[in-house]
């Protein structure tokens, strides 16, 4: 599947019915999700791989991985409402994904997820709940030898230090993330932030 076709397929998916600010529920825009998945695919991390999407929300990354030929795709999220949308989205996109409800901070989750080769994630940046990104990084490094994630661009020095000894940044792409007005504390109709798409190898 071409990058443009993947982005179109992902742009048709439903978003969060009532996004929760405490869980930093923002859908990854289709073009950025497609870009991450395509780069991961070019590095051999998607096709025929077992892929897990941590904090999958409405499923955009998990569904895209399945459409690009991942062998076994699982999506995990704490919010049952988001998972209900994700299941509908997978069905309408013709993707084969198993969605599980769970808290990333729960260490027993690894057993329920099973073995994976690649993690994809757009975790909370920790803007609402300080350090909310950390359990995602920890869980990702436990779950698979390769992690593809979207992070706030300002956090690169922190990420290098936080993953030191456990993982190494083996790929980096800069991108812009457009955040539409979603929550009451948003003061602009559209807010752009610089993000990094990182590949972290264990
Ligand atoms: N990956 C999706 C959603 C990103 S928003 C996408 O790319 O569109 C971040 C997601 O993390 C939300 O769906 C939120 O419900 C989930 N989340 C936040 N804290 C969590 C936790 N402790 N355990 C599991 N999921 C969590």
PDB file of C-alpha atoms and ligand atoms in Angstrom:
ATOM      1  CA  UNK A   1       0.000   0.000   0.000  1.00  0.00           C
ATOM      2  CA  UNK A   2       1.275   3.470  -0.907  1.00  0.00           C
ATOM      3  CA  UNK A   3       1.841   6.173   1.714  1.00  0.00           C
ATOM      4  CA  UNK A   4      -0.935   8.361   0.253  1.00  0.00           C
ATOM      5  CA  UNK A   5      -3.469   5.486   0.243  1.00  0.00           C
ATOM      6  CA  UNK A   6      -2.609   4.598   3.823  1.00  0.00           C
ATOM      7  CA  UNK A   7      -3.070   8.235   4.909  1.00  0.00           C
ATOM      8  CA  UNK A   8      -6.466   8.362   3.163  1.00  0.00           C
ATOM      9  CA  UNK A   9      -7.601   5.104   4.806  1.00  0.00           C
ATOM     10  CA  UNK A  10      -6.545   6.387   8.250  1.00  0.00           C
ATOM     11  CA  UNK A  11      -8.188   9.785   7.696  1.00  0.00           C
ATOM     12  CA  UNK A  12     -11.576   8.019   7.419  1.00  0.00           C
ATOM     13  CA  UNK A  13     -11.432   6.602  10.958  1.00  0.00           C
ATOM     14  CA  UNK A  14     -13.618   7.904  13.791  1.00  0.00           C
ATOM     15  CA  UNK A  15     -12.002   9.893  16.609  1.00  0.00           C
ATOM     16  CA  UNK A  16     -12.611   9.971  20.377  1.00  0.00           C
ATOM     17  CA  UNK A  17     -16.335  10.402  21.170  1.00  0.00           C
ATOM     18  CA  UNK A  18     -15.582  12.618  24.197  1.00  0.00           C
ATOM     19  CA  UNK A  19     -11.822  13.073  24.580  1.00  0.00           C
ATOM     20  CA  UNK A  20     -10.502  13.045  28.163  1.00  0.00           C
ATOM     21  CA  UNK A  21      -7.882  15.690  28.964  1.00  0.00           C
ATOM     22  CA  UNK A  22      -6.486  13.703  31.918  1.00  0.00           C
ATOM     23  CA  UNK A  23      -5.628  10.843  29.510  1.00  0.00           C
ATOM     24  CA  UNK A  24      -4.311  13.298  26.847  1.00  0.00           C
ATOM     25  CA  UNK A  25      -6.656  11.822  24.272  1.00  0.00           C
ATOM     26  CA  UNK A  26      -5.632  13.290  20.934  1.00  0.00           C
ATOM     27  CA  UNK A  27      -5.914  11.310  17.712  1.00  0.00           C
ATOM     28  CA  UNK A  28      -2.663  11.174  15.745  1.00  0.00           C
ATOM     29  CA  UNK A  29      -3.425  12.962  12.441  1.00  0.00           C
ATOM     30  CA  UNK A  30      -3.620  10.485   9.560  1.00  0.00           C
ATOM     31  CA  UNK A  31      -0.645  11.927   7.665  1.00  0.00           C
ATOM     32  CA  UNK A  32       1.657  11.721  10.713  1.00  0.00           C
ATOM     33  CA  UNK A  33       0.457   8.216  11.608  1.00  0.00           C
ATOM     34  CA  UNK A  34       1.004   7.058   8.017  1.00  0.00           C
ATOM     35  CA  UNK A  35       4.461   8.623   7.993  1.00  0.00           C
ATOM     36  CA  UNK A  36       5.537   6.846  11.209  1.00  0.00           C
ATOM     37  CA  UNK A  37       4.193   3.516   9.952  1.00  0.00           C
ATOM     38  CA  UNK A  38       5.775   3.910   6.531  1.00  0.00           C
ATOM     39  CA  UNK A  39       9.182   4.755   7.977  1.00  0.00           C
ATOM     40  CA  UNK A  40       8.854   1.787  10.343  1.00  0.00           C
ATOM     41  CA  UNK A  41       7.867  -0.416   7.441  1.00  0.00           C
ATOM     42  CA  UNK A  42      10.893   0.673   5.400  1.00  0.00           C
ATOM     43  CA  UNK A  43      13.096  -0.356   8.347  1.00  0.00           C
ATOM     44  CA  UNK A  44      11.524  -3.831   8.314  1.00  0.00           C
ATOM     45  CA  UNK A  45       9.612  -3.299  11.576  1.00  0.00           C
ATOM     46  CA  UNK A  46       5.983  -3.781  10.404  1.00  0.00           C
ATOM     47  CA  UNK A  47       5.465  -6.329   7.626  1.00  0.00           C
ATOM     48  CA  UNK A  48       5.113  -9.852   9.075  1.00  0.00           C
ATOM     49  CA  UNK A  49       5.947  -8.468  12.543  1.00  0.00           C
ATOM     50  CA  UNK A  50       3.983  -8.811  15.778  1.00  0.00           C
ATOM     51  CA  UNK A  51       3.094  -5.217  16.596  1.00  0.00           C
ATOM     52  CA  UNK A  52       1.649  -3.677  19.770  1.00  0.00           C
ATOM     53  CA  UNK A  53       0.140  -0.186  19.978  1.00  0.00           C
ATOM     54  CA  UNK A  54       0.391   1.120  23.565  1.00  0.00           C
ATOM     55  CA  UNK A  55      -2.314   3.672  24.409  1.00  0.00           C
ATOM     56  CA  UNK A  56      -3.976   2.854  21.085  1.00  0.00           C
ATOM     57  CA  UNK A  57      -6.972   5.168  21.600  1.00  0.00           C
ATOM     58  CA  UNK A  58      -9.241   4.859  18.575  1.00  0.00           C
ATOM     59  CA  UNK A  59      -6.706   2.584  16.916  1.00  0.00           C
ATOM     60  CA  UNK A  60      -5.103   4.613  14.140  1.00  0.00           C
ATOM     61  CA  UNK A  61      -1.535   3.249  14.539  1.00  0.00           C
ATOM     62  CA  UNK A  62      -2.617  -0.350  15.181  1.00  0.00           C
ATOM     63  CA  UNK A  63      -4.992  -0.324  12.215  1.00  0.00           C
ATOM     64  CA  UNK A  64      -2.354   1.198   9.936  1.00  0.00           C
ATOM     65  CA  UNK A  65       0.161  -1.465  10.995  1.00  0.00           C
ATOM     66  CA  UNK A  66      -2.333  -4.170  10.097  1.00  0.00           C
ATOM     67  CA  UNK A  67      -3.039  -2.565   6.704  1.00  0.00           C
ATOM     68  CA  UNK A  68       0.737  -2.539   6.035  1.00  0.00           C
ATOM     69  CA  UNK A  69       0.948  -6.293   6.582  1.00  0.00           C
ATOM     70  CA  UNK A  70       1.816  -6.788  10.262  1.00  0.00           C
ATOM     71  CA  UNK A  71       1.249 -10.421  11.256  1.00  0.00           C
ATOM     72  CA  UNK A  72      -0.372 -10.013  14.632  1.00  0.00           C
ATOM     73  CA  UNK A  73      -1.475  -6.609  15.919  1.00  0.00           C
ATOM     74  CA  UNK A  74      -2.653  -5.745  19.417  1.00  0.00           C
ATOM     75  CA  UNK A  75      -3.832  -2.416  20.757  1.00  0.00           C
ATOM     76  CA  UNK A  76      -4.014  -1.600  24.471  1.00  0.00           C
ATOM     77  CA  UNK A  77      -5.806   1.323  26.089  1.00  0.00           C
ATOM     78  CA  UNK A  78      -7.187   2.145  29.517  1.00  0.00           C
ATOM     79  CA  UNK A  79     -10.410   3.639  28.128  1.00  0.00           C
ATOM     80  CA  UNK A  80     -13.162   1.175  27.143  1.00  0.00           C
ATOM     81  CA  UNK A  81     -15.013   3.910  25.200  1.00  0.00           C
ATOM     82  CA  UNK A  82     -11.990   4.522  22.976  1.00  0.00           C
ATOM     83  CA  UNK A  83     -11.581   0.766  22.477  1.00  0.00           C
ATOM     84  CA  UNK A  84     -15.193   0.438  21.316  1.00  0.00           C
ATOM     85  CA  UNK A  85     -14.477   3.038  18.622  1.00  0.00           C
ATOM     86  CA  UNK A  86     -11.180   1.319  17.774  1.00  0.00           C
ATOM     87  CA  UNK A  87     -12.987  -1.992  17.190  1.00  0.00           C
ATOM     88  CA  UNK A  88     -15.492  -0.310  14.853  1.00  0.00           C
ATOM     89  CA  UNK A  89     -12.652   1.476  13.055  1.00  0.00           C
ATOM     90  CA  UNK A  90     -10.725  -1.766  12.518  1.00  0.00           C
ATOM     91  CA  UNK A  91     -13.770  -3.432  11.087  1.00  0.00           C
ATOM     92  CA  UNK A  92     -14.578  -0.590   8.701  1.00  0.00           C
ATOM     93  CA  UNK A  93     -10.933  -0.388   7.544  1.00  0.00           C
ATOM     94  CA  UNK A  94     -10.691  -4.169   7.054  1.00  0.00           C
ATOM     95  CA  UNK A  95      -7.866  -4.428   9.615  1.00  0.00           C
ATOM     96  CA  UNK A  96      -7.210  -7.402  11.866  1.00  0.00           C
ATOM     97  CA  UNK A  97      -6.400  -6.072  15.355  1.00  0.00           C
ATOM     98  CA  UNK A  98      -7.018  -7.480  18.816  1.00  0.00           C
ATOM     99  CA  UNK A  99      -7.848  -4.695  21.288  1.00  0.00           C
ATOM    100  CA  UNK A 100      -7.301  -5.146  25.030  1.00  0.00           C
ATOM    101  CA  UNK A 101      -8.250  -2.938  27.941  1.00  0.00           C
ATOM    102  CA  UNK A 102      -5.441  -2.314  30.407  1.00  0.00           C
ATOM    103  CA  UNK A 103      -3.365   0.230  32.265  1.00  0.00           C
ATOM    104  CA  UNK A 104       0.152   0.675  30.918  1.00  0.00           C
ATOM    105  CA  UNK A 105       1.363   1.162  34.523  1.00  0.00           C
ATOM    106  CA  UNK A 106       0.268  -2.367  35.408  1.00  0.00           C
ATOM    107  CA  UNK A 107       3.349  -4.594  35.172  1.00  0.00           C
ATOM    108  CA  UNK A 108       1.250  -7.711  34.684  1.00  0.00           C
ATOM    109  CA  UNK A 109       0.029  -6.263  31.377  1.00  0.00           C
ATOM    110  CA  UNK A 110       3.130  -7.605  29.615  1.00  0.00           C
ATOM    111  CA  UNK A 111       1.865 -11.150  30.153  1.00  0.00           C
ATOM    112  CA  UNK A 112      -1.499 -10.307  28.602  1.00  0.00           C
ATOM    113  CA  UNK A 113       0.066  -8.573  25.610  1.00  0.00           C
ATOM    114  CA  UNK A 114       2.440 -11.442  24.867  1.00  0.00           C
ATOM    115  CA  UNK A 115       5.596 -11.240  22.798  1.00  0.00           C
ATOM    116  CA  UNK A 116       5.934  -8.461  20.260  1.00  0.00           C
ATOM    117  CA  UNK A 117       8.629  -7.401  17.846  1.00  0.00           C
ATOM    118  CA  UNK A 118       7.614  -3.771  17.447  1.00  0.00           C
ATOM    119  CA  UNK A 119       5.816  -1.216  19.616  1.00  0.00           C
ATOM    120  CA  UNK A 120       4.130   1.764  17.973  1.00  0.00           C
ATOM    121  CA  UNK A 121       2.770   4.538  20.178  1.00  0.00           C
ATOM    122  CA  UNK A 122       1.758   8.137  20.513  1.00  0.00           C
ATOM    123  CA  UNK A 123       1.793   8.307  24.299  1.00  0.00           C
ATOM    124  CA  UNK A 124       0.639  11.172  26.521  1.00  0.00           C
ATOM    125  CA  UNK A 125       3.368  13.830  26.467  1.00  0.00           C
ATOM    126  CA  UNK A 126       2.940  14.402  30.200  1.00  0.00           C
ATOM    127  CA  UNK A 127       1.419  17.851  29.596  1.00  0.00           C
ATOM    128  CA  UNK A 128      -1.565  17.231  31.913  1.00  0.00           C
ATOM    129  CA  UNK A 129      -0.172  14.666  34.319  1.00  0.00           C
ATOM    130  CA  UNK A 130       3.561  15.226  34.789  1.00  0.00           C
ATOM    131  CA  UNK A 131       5.673  12.224  33.761  1.00  0.00           C
ATOM    132  CA  UNK A 132       2.701  10.380  32.211  1.00  0.00           C
ATOM    133  CA  UNK A 133       5.056   9.510  29.323  1.00  0.00           C
ATOM    134  CA  UNK A 134       7.448   7.510  31.529  1.00  0.00           C
ATOM    135  CA  UNK A 135       5.370   4.362  32.161  1.00  0.00           C
ATOM    136  CA  UNK A 136       4.767   4.188  28.402  1.00  0.00           C
ATOM    137  CA  UNK A 137       8.491   4.259  27.659  1.00  0.00           C
ATOM    138  CA  UNK A 138       9.107   1.644  30.367  1.00  0.00           C
ATOM    139  CA  UNK A 139       6.303  -0.624  29.114  1.00  0.00           C
ATOM    140  CA  UNK A 140       7.421  -0.213  25.488  1.00  0.00           C
ATOM    141  CA  UNK A 141      11.016  -1.188  26.235  1.00  0.00           C
ATOM    142  CA  UNK A 142       9.751  -4.235  28.128  1.00  0.00           C
ATOM    143  CA  UNK A 143       7.301  -5.232  25.385  1.00  0.00           C
ATOM    144  CA  UNK A 144       9.511  -5.294  22.269  1.00  0.00           C
ATOM    145  CA  UNK A 145      13.075  -4.824  21.006  1.00  0.00           C
ATOM    146  CA  UNK A 146      12.016  -1.975  18.688  1.00  0.00           C
ATOM    147  CA  UNK A 147       9.860   1.007  19.653  1.00  0.00           C
ATOM    148  CA  UNK A 148       8.467   3.662  17.308  1.00  0.00           C
ATOM    149  CA  UNK A 149       6.980   6.596  19.184  1.00  0.00           C
ATOM    150  CA  UNK A 150       5.901  10.214  18.809  1.00  0.00           C
ATOM    151  CA  UNK A 151       7.354  12.594  21.390  1.00  0.00           C
ATOM    152  CA  UNK A 152       7.430  16.304  22.079  1.00  0.00           C
ATOM    153  CA  UNK A 153      10.545  17.653  20.322  1.00  0.00           C
ATOM    154  CA  UNK A 154      11.776  19.382  23.470  1.00  0.00           C
ATOM    155  CA  UNK A 155      12.130  16.081  25.297  1.00  0.00           C
ATOM    156  CA  UNK A 156      14.986  14.578  23.260  1.00  0.00           C
ATOM    157  CA  UNK A 157      17.698  15.162  25.923  1.00  0.00           C
ATOM    158  CA  UNK A 158      15.364  13.696  28.576  1.00  0.00           C
ATOM    159  CA  UNK A 159      14.545  10.685  26.372  1.00  0.00           C
ATOM    160  CA  UNK A 160      18.217   9.943  25.677  1.00  0.00           C
ATOM    161  CA  UNK A 161      18.988  10.082  29.397  1.00  0.00           C
ATOM    162  CA  UNK A 162      15.851   8.207  30.480  1.00  0.00           C
ATOM    163  CA  UNK A 163      16.415   5.291  28.077  1.00  0.00           C
ATOM    164  CA  UNK A 164      20.200   5.120  28.593  1.00  0.00           C
ATOM    165  CA  UNK A 165      21.344   1.579  29.268  1.00  0.00           C
ATOM    166  CA  UNK A 166      17.964   0.195  28.132  1.00  0.00           C
ATOM    167  CA  UNK A 167      17.630   1.518  24.589  1.00  0.00           C
ATOM    168  CA  UNK A 168      19.306   3.555  21.909  1.00  0.00           C
ATOM    169  CA  UNK A 169      17.770   6.051  19.503  1.00  0.00           C
ATOM    170  CA  UNK A 170      18.294   4.490  16.083  1.00  0.00           C
ATOM    171  CA  UNK A 171      16.072   6.735  13.969  1.00  0.00           C
ATOM    172  CA  UNK A 172      14.729  10.273  14.216  1.00  0.00           C
ATOM    173  CA  UNK A 173      12.329  12.240  12.016  1.00  0.00           C
ATOM    174  CA  UNK A 174      11.089  15.749  12.850  1.00  0.00           C
ATOM    175  CA  UNK A 175       7.453  16.560  12.147  1.00  0.00           C
ATOM    176  CA  UNK A 176       4.736  19.058  13.041  1.00  0.00           C
ATOM    177  CA  UNK A 177       1.619  18.015  14.905  1.00  0.00           C
ATOM    178  CA  UNK A 178      -1.498  20.137  14.446  1.00  0.00           C
ATOM    179  CA  UNK A 179      -3.752  19.996  17.502  1.00  0.00           C
ATOM    180  CA  UNK A 180      -7.288  21.294  16.907  1.00  0.00           C
ATOM    181  CA  UNK A 181      -9.164  23.016  19.756  1.00  0.00           C
ATOM    182  CA  UNK A 182     -10.292  20.026  21.855  1.00  0.00           C
ATOM    183  CA  UNK A 183     -10.326  20.963  25.515  1.00  0.00           C
ATOM    184  CA  UNK A 184     -11.601  23.957  27.477  1.00  0.00           C
ATOM    185  CA  UNK A 185      -8.042  25.092  28.278  1.00  0.00           C
ATOM    186  CA  UNK A 186      -7.152  25.377  24.560  1.00  0.00           C
ATOM    187  CA  UNK A 187      -7.086  29.043  23.592  1.00  0.00           C
ATOM    188  CA  UNK A 188      -6.527  28.698  19.846  1.00  0.00           C
ATOM    189  CA  UNK A 189      -8.485  26.894  17.091  1.00  0.00           C
ATOM    190  CA  UNK A 190      -5.326  25.175  15.938  1.00  0.00           C
ATOM    191  CA  UNK A 191      -2.082  24.786  17.805  1.00  0.00           C
ATOM    192  CA  UNK A 192       1.036  23.324  16.183  1.00  0.00           C
ATOM    193  CA  UNK A 193       3.749  21.585  18.123  1.00  0.00           C
ATOM    194  CA  UNK A 194       7.050  20.219  16.936  1.00  0.00           C
ATOM    195  CA  UNK A 195       7.327  16.482  17.461  1.00  0.00           C
ATOM    196  CA  UNK A 196       9.889  13.783  16.910  1.00  0.00           C
ATOM    197  CA  UNK A 197       9.172  10.368  15.529  1.00  0.00           C
ATOM    198  CA  UNK A 198      11.788   8.187  17.175  1.00  0.00           C
ATOM    199  CA  UNK A 199      12.896   4.620  16.638  1.00  0.00           C
ATOM    200  CA  UNK A 200      14.366   3.257  19.849  1.00  0.00           C
ATOM    201  CA  UNK A 201      16.172  -0.079  19.721  1.00  0.00           C
ATOM    202  CA  UNK A 202      16.664  -2.104  22.872  1.00  0.00           C
TER     203      UNK A 202
HETATM  204  N1  LIG B   1      -2.479   6.151  20.022  1.00  0.00           N
HETATM  205  C1  LIG B   1      -3.697   6.905  19.731  1.00  0.00           C
HETATM  206  C2  LIG B   1      -4.135   7.776  20.910  1.00  0.00           C
HETATM  207  C3  LIG B   1      -3.097   8.744  21.437  1.00  0.00           C
HETATM  208  S1  LIG B   1      -3.730   9.664  22.834  1.00  0.00           S
HETATM  209  C4  LIG B   1      -3.471   7.706  18.486  1.00  0.00           C
HETATM  210  O1  LIG B   1      -2.325   7.713  18.031  1.00  0.00           O
HETATM  211  O2  LIG B   1      -4.390   8.317  17.950  1.00  0.00           O
HETATM  212  C5  LIG B   1      -3.031   8.765  24.225  1.00  0.00           C
HETATM  213  C6  LIG B   1      -3.813   7.495  24.560  1.00  0.00           C
HETATM  214  O3  LIG B   1      -3.225   6.905  25.733  1.00  0.00           O
HETATM  215  C7  LIG B   1      -5.280   7.715  24.902  1.00  0.00           C
HETATM  216  O4  LIG B   1      -6.101   6.888  24.108  1.00  0.00           O
HETATM  217  C8  LIG B   1      -5.410   7.353  26.389  1.00  0.00           C
HETATM  218  O5  LIG B   1      -6.652   6.801  26.744  1.00  0.00           O
HETATM  219  C9  LIG B   1      -4.264   6.381  26.546  1.00  0.00           C
HETATM  220  N2  LIG B   1      -3.756   6.270  27.915  1.00  0.00           N
HETATM  221  C10 LIG B   1      -3.414   7.290  28.754  1.00  0.00           C
HETATM  222  N3  LIG B   1      -2.958   6.805  29.935  1.00  0.00           N
HETATM  223  C11 LIG B   1      -3.011   5.445  29.829  1.00  0.00           C
HETATM  224  C12 LIG B   1      -2.633   4.376  30.708  1.00  0.00           C
HETATM  225  N4  LIG B   1      -2.148   4.612  31.928  1.00  0.00           N
HETATM  226  N5  LIG B   1      -2.793   3.103  30.270  1.00  0.00           N
HETATM  227  C13 LIG B   1      -3.283   2.848  29.021  1.00  0.00           C
HETATM  228  N6  LIG B   1      -3.650   3.812  28.153  1.00  0.00           N
HETATM  229  C14 LIG B   1      -3.527   5.091  28.540  1.00  0.00           C
END
